[in-house]
Tab-separated table of C-alpha atoms in Angstrom:
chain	number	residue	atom	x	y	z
A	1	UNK	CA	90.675	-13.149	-133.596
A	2	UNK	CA	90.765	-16.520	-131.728
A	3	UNK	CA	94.000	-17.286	-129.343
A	4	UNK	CA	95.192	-19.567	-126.779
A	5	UNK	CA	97.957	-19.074	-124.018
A	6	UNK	CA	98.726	-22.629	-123.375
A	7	UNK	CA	100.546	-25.474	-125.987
A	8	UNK	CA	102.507	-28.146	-126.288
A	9	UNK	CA	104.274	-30.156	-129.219
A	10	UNK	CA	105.630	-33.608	-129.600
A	11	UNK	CA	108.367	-32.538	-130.723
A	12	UNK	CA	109.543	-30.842	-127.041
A	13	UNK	CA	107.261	-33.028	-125.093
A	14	UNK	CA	106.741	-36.649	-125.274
A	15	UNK	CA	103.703	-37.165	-124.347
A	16	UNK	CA	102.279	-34.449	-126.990
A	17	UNK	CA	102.620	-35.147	-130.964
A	18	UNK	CA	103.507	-33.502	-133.648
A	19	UNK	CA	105.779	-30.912	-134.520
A	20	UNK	CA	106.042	-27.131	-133.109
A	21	UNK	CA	105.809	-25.335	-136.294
A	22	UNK	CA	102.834	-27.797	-137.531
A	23	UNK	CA	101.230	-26.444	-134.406
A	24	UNK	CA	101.923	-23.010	-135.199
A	25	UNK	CA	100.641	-23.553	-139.050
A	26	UNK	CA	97.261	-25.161	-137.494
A	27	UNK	CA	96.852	-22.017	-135.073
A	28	UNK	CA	97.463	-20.273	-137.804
A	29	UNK	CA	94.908	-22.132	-140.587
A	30	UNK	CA	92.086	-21.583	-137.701
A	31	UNK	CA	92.056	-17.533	-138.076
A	32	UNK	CA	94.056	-17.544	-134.432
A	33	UNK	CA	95.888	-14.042	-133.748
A	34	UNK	CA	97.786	-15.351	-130.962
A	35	UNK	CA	99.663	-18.645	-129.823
A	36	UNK	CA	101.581	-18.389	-126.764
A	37	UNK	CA	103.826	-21.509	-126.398
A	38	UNK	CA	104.361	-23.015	-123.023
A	39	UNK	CA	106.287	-26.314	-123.263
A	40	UNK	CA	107.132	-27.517	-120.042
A	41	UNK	CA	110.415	-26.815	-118.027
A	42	UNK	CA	112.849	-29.318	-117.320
A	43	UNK	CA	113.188	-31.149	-114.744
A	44	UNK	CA	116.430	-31.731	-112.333
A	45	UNK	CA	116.144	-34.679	-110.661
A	46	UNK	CA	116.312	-38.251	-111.950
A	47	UNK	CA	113.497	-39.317	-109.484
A	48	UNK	CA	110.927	-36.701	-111.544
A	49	UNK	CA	111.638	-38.688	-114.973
A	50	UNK	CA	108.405	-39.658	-116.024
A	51	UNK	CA	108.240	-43.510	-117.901
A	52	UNK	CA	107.987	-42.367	-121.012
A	53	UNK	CA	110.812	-40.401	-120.532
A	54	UNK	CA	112.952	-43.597	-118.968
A	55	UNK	CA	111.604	-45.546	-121.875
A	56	UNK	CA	113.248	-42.978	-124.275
A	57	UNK	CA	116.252	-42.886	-122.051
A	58	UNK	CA	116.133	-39.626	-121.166
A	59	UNK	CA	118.139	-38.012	-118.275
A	60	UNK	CA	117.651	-34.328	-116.764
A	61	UNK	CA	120.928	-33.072	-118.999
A	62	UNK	CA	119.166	-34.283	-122.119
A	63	UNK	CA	115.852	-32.134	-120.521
A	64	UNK	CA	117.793	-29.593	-120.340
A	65	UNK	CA	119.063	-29.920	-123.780
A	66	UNK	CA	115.329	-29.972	-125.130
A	67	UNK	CA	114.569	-27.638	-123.290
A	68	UNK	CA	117.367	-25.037	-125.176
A	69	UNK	CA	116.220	-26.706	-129.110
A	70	UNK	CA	112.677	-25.700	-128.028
A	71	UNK	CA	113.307	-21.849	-127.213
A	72	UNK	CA	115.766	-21.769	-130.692
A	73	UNK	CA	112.737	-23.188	-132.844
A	74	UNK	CA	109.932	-20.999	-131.038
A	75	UNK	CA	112.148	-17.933	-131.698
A	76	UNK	CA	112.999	-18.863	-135.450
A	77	UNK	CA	108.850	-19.744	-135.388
A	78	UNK	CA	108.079	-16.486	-133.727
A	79	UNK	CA	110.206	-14.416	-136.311
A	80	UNK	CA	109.371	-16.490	-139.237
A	81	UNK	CA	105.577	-16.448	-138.790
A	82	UNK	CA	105.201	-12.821	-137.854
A	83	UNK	CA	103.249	-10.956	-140.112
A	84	UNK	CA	101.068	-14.082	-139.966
A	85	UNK	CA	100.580	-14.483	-136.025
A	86	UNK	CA	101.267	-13.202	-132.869
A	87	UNK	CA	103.528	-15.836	-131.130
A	88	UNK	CA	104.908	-15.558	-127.632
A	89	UNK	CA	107.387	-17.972	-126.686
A	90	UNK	CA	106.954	-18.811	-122.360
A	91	UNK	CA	106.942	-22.104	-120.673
A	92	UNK	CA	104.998	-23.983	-118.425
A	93	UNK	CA	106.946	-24.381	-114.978
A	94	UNK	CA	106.029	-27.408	-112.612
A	95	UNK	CA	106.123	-26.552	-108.514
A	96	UNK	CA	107.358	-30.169	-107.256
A	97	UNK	CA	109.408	-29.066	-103.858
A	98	UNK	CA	110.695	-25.748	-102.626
A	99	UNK	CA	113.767	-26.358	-104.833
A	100	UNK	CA	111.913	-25.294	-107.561
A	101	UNK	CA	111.786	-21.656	-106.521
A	102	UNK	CA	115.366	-21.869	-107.825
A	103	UNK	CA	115.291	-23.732	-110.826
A	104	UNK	CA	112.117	-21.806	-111.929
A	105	UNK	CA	114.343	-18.514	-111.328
A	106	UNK	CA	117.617	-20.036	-113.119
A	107	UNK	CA	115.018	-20.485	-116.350
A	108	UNK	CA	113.605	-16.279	-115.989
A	109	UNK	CA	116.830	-15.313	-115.931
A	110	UNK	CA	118.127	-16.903	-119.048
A	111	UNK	CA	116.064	-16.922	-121.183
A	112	UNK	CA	114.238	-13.963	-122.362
A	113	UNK	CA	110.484	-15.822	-121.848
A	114	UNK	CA	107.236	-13.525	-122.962
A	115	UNK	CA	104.785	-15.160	-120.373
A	116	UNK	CA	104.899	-17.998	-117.859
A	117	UNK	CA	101.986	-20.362	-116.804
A	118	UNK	CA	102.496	-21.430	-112.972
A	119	UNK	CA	101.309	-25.276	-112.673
A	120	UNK	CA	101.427	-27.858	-109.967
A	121	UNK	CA	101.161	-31.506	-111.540
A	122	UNK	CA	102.844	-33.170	-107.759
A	123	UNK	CA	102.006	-32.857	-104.678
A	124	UNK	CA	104.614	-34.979	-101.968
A	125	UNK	CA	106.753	-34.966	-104.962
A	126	UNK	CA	104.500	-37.885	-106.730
A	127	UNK	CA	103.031	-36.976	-110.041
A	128	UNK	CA	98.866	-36.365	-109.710
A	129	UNK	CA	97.447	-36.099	-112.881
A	130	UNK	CA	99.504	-38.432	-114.879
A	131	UNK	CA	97.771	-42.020	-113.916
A	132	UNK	CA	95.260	-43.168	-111.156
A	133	UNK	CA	98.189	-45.457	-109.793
A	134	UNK	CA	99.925	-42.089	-109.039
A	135	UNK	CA	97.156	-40.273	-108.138
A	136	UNK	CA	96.355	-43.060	-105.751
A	137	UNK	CA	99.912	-42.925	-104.569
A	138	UNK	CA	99.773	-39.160	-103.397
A	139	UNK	CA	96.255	-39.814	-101.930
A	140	UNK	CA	97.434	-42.009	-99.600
A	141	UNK	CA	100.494	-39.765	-98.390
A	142	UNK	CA	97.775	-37.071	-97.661
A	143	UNK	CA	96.017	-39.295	-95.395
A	144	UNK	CA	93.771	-41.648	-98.181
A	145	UNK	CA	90.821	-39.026	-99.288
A	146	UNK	CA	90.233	-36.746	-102.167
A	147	UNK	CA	89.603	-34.305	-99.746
A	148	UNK	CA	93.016	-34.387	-97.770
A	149	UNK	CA	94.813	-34.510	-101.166
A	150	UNK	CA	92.881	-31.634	-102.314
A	151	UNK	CA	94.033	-29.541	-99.664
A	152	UNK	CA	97.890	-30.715	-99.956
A	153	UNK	CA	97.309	-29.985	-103.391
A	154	UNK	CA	96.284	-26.149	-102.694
A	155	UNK	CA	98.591	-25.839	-100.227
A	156	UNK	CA	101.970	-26.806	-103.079
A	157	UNK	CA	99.999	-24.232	-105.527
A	158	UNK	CA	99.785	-20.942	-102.627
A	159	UNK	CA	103.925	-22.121	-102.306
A	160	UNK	CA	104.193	-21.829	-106.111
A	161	UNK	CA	102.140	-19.079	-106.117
A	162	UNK	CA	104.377	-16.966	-103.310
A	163	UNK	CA	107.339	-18.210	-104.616
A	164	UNK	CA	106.937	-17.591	-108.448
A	165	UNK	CA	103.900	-15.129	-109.198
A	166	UNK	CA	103.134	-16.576	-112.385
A	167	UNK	CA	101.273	-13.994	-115.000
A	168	UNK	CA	99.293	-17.050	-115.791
A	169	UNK	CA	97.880	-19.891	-113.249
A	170	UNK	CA	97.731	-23.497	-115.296
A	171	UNK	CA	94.564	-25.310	-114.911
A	172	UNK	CA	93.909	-24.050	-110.948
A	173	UNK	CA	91.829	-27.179	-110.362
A	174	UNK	CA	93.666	-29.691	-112.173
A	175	UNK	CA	94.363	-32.203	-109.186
A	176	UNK	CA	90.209	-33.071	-109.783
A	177	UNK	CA	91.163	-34.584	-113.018
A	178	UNK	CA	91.590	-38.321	-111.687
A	179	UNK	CA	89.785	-38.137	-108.485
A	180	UNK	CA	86.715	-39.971	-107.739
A	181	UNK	CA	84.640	-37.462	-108.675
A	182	UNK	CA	85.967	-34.834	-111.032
A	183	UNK	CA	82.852	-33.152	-111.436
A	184	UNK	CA	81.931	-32.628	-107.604
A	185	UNK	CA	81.849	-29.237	-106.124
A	186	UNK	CA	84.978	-28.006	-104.258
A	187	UNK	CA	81.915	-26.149	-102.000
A	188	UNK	CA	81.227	-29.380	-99.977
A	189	UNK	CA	84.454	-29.179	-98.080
A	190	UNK	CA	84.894	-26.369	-96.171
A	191	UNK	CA	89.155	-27.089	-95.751
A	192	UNK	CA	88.789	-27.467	-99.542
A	193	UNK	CA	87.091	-24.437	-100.367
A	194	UNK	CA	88.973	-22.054	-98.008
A	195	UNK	CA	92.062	-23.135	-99.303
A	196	UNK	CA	90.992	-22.767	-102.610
A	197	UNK	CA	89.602	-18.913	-101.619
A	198	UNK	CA	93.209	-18.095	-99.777
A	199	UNK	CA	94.714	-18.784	-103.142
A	200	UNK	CA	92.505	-16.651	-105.507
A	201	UNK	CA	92.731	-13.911	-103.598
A	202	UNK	CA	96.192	-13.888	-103.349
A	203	UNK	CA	96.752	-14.219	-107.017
A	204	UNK	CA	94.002	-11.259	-107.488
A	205	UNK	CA	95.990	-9.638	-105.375
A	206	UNK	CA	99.349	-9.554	-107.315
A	207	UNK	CA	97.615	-9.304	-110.786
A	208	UNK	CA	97.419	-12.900	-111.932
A	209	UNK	CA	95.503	-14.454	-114.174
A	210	UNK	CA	93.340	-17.715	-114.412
A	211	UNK	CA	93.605	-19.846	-117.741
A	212	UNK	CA	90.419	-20.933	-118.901
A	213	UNK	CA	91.582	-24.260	-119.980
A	214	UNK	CA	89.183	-26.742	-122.255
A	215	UNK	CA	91.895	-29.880	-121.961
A	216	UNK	CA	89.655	-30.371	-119.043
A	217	UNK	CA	86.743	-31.068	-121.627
A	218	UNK	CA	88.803	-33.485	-123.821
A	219	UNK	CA	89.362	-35.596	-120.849
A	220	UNK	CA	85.648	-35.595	-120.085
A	221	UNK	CA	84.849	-33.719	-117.794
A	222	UNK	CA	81.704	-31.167	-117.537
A	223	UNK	CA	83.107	-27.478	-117.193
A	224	UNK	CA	87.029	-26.654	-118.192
A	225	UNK	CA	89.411	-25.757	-115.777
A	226	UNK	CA	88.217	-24.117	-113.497
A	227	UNK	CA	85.087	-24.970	-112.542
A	228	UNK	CA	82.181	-22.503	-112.575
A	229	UNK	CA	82.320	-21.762	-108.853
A	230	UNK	CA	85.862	-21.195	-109.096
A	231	UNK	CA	85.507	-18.621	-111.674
A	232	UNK	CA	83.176	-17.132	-110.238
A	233	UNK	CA	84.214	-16.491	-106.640
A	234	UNK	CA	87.425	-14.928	-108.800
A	235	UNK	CA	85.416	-12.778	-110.565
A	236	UNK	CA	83.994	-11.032	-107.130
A	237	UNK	CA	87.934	-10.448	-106.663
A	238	UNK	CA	87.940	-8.884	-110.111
A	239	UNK	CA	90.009	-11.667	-111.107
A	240	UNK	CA	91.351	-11.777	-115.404
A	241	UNK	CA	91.343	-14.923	-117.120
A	242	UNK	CA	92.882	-15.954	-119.901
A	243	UNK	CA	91.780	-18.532	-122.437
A	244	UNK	CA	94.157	-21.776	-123.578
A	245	UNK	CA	93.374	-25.312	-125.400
A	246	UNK	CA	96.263	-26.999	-123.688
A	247	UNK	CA	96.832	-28.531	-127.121
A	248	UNK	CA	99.105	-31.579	-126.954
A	249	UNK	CA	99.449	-31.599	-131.010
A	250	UNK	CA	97.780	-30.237	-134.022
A	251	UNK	CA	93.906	-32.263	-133.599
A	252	UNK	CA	93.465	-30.621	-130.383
A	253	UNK	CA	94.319	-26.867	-131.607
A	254	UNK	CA	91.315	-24.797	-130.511
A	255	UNK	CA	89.601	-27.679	-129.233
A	256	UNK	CA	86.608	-27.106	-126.918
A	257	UNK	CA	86.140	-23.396	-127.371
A	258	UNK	CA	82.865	-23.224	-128.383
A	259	UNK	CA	81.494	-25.191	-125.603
A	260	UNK	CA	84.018	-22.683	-123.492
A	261	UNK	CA	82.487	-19.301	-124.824
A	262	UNK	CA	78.983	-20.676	-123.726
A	263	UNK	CA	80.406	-22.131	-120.025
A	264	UNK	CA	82.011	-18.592	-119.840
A	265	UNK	CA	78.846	-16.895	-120.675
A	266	UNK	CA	76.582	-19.145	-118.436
A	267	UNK	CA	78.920	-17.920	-115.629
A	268	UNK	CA	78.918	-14.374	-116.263
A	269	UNK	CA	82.609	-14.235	-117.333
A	270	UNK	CA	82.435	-10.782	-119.909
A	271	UNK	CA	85.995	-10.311	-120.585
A	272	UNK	CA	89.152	-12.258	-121.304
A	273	UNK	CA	92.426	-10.979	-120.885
A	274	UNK	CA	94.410	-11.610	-124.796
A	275	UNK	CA	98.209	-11.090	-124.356
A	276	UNK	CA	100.294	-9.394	-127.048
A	277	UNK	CA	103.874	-7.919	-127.859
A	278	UNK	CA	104.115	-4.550	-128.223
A	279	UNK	CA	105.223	-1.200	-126.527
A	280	UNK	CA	103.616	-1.647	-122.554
A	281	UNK	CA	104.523	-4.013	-120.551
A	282	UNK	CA	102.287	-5.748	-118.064
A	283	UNK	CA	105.093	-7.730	-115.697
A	284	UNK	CA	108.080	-6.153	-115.337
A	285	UNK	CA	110.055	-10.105	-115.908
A	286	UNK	CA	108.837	-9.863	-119.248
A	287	UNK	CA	108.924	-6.434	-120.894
A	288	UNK	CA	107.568	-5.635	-124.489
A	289	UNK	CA	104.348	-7.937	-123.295
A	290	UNK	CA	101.040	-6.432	-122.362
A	291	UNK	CA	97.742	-7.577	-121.454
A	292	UNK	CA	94.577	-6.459	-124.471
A	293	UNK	CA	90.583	-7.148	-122.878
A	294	UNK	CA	88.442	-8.833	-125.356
A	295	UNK	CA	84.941	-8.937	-124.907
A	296	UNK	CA	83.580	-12.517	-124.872
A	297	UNK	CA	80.241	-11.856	-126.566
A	298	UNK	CA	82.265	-10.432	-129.491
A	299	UNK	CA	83.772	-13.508	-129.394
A	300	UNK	CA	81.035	-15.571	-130.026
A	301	UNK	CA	80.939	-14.177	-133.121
A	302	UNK	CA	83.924	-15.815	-134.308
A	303	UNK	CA	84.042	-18.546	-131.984
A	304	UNK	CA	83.896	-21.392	-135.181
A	305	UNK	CA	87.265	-20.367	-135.869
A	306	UNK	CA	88.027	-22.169	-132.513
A	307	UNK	CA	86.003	-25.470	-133.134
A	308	UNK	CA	88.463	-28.427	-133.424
A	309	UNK	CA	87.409	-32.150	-133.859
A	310	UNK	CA	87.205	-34.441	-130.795
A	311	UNK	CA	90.502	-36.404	-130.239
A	312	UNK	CA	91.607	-39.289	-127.953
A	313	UNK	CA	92.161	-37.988	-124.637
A	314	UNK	CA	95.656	-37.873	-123.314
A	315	UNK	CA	95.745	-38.949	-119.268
A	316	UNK	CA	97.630	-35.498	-118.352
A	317	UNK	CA	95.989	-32.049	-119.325
């Protein structure tokens, strides 16, 4: 059965649409088995608002305060829609300074989370994937190149990765997204590339997992997240992947994954890693979850259930 381990609704997140439980009823209407919901964790300082957050006055204690309604709803969704799906209720944490060690901790601890997906959408605390005046705004701290920012960039995501383990890595290359050329090989810079090869190898070596994300395909770009040569050098580590929509409401619900089952078989990706609830537990922080291998050319044999219309790009995966 199709399945995605990365989603979003307008309803938590305000630059998504739509409500959760439409999302879950779409997942649900396209044959998926399993939806793993990942809205984003709040955020604690004023300074990390975002402006369509100040626009709709929000303030970290009303983040927080989302952040509790959306656990409540995907737990009611999760009990509600069992016998019909496999929902796992997680969240998306963001790395932004070493504080967030803490604050990502804080979240573990209370609530009882199935997954997590480790992102990094800052690097020198300035958002990099939101707008080009950001981006450009970063850039410039790192020194005024792609290539120094790419490296800052890697360097935030090994901290994250140190610090927090996540089961799931969020779009690994997502600081490409509005560079000057998102479709350029990481390969041509060697302080790129061997930053990018200290970091798969140290998730490999803890047991992570790379999300094959299509958002990157809805914004325009050639291959998902990540690229083909960064799948592949984490295959040689025996590196899992995972595969996720990063839907951002109900049109964009399985969107991409035919083009993705053909990028993963034109890279020699055979298996992806499908995670369920049940009686074995993959990561001791979140018991009753385990990890089931699906072959990807069995996939393709169902892979229309995870066709989805084209939407209107959104400027953040």
């Amino acid at each position: 059965m199709p399945f995605s381990h990365h989603s979003h609704s307008g309803q938590f997140c305000l630059h998504a649409k739509d409500d959760l439980e439409a999302i879950v009823q779409t997942a649900i209407s396209k044959g998926m088995g399993t939806l793993v919901l990942t809205e984003h964790m709040p955020r604690d300082q004023e300074t990390d608002l975002y402006p369509e957050e100040i626009e709709a006055g929000s303030t970290t204690d009303s983040l927080f305060k989302t952040f509790d309604d959306y656990y409540i709803e995907a737990k009611r969704l999760q009990s509600s829609y069992s016998l019909q799906i496999d929902i796992l209720v997680g969240v998306e944490t963001d790395w932004i300074r070493p504080s967030s060690e803490q604050l990502i901790g804080n979240l573990i601890e209370k609530y009882s989370f199935d997954t997590l997906i480790g992102s990094v959408h800052h690097v020198h605390g300035i958002p990099t994937d939101f707008d080009r005046e950001t981006y450009e705004r970063a850039r410039a701290v790192s020194g005024g190149t792609d290539e120094m920012l790419y490296a800052d960039y890697y360097d935030a995501q090994l901290k994250m990765l140190e610090a927090v383990k996540p089961p799931i890595v969020g779009h690994f290359d997502v600081i490409r997204l509005l560079s000057d050329d998102p479709n350029a090989s990481m390969k041509k810079h060697d302080v790129v590339w061997n930053r990018i090869f200290r970091n798969l190898s140290f998730i490999s070596s803890y047991g992570g997992m790379l999300e094959i994300n299509t958002a990157a395909l809805r914004k325009g770009m050639d291959e998902p997240y990540p690229q083909g040569e960064v799948c592949q050098e984490f295959l040689k580590m025996n590196g899992a992947f995972v595969l996720s929509d990063d839907s951002h409401g109900v049109g964009q619900v399985g969107f991409g994954f035919t083009r993705a089952v053909e990028f993963m078989e034109g890279i020699g990706v055979r298996t992806l890693i499908v995670l369920q609830r049940g009686l074995m537990t993959r990561d001791a922080r979140f018991r009753g979850v385990f990890g089931r291998p699906v072959r990807v050319p069995d996939l393709q044999k169902k892979h229309t259930f995870f066709q989805a219309p084209g939407t209107a790009a959104n400027s953040r995966p």
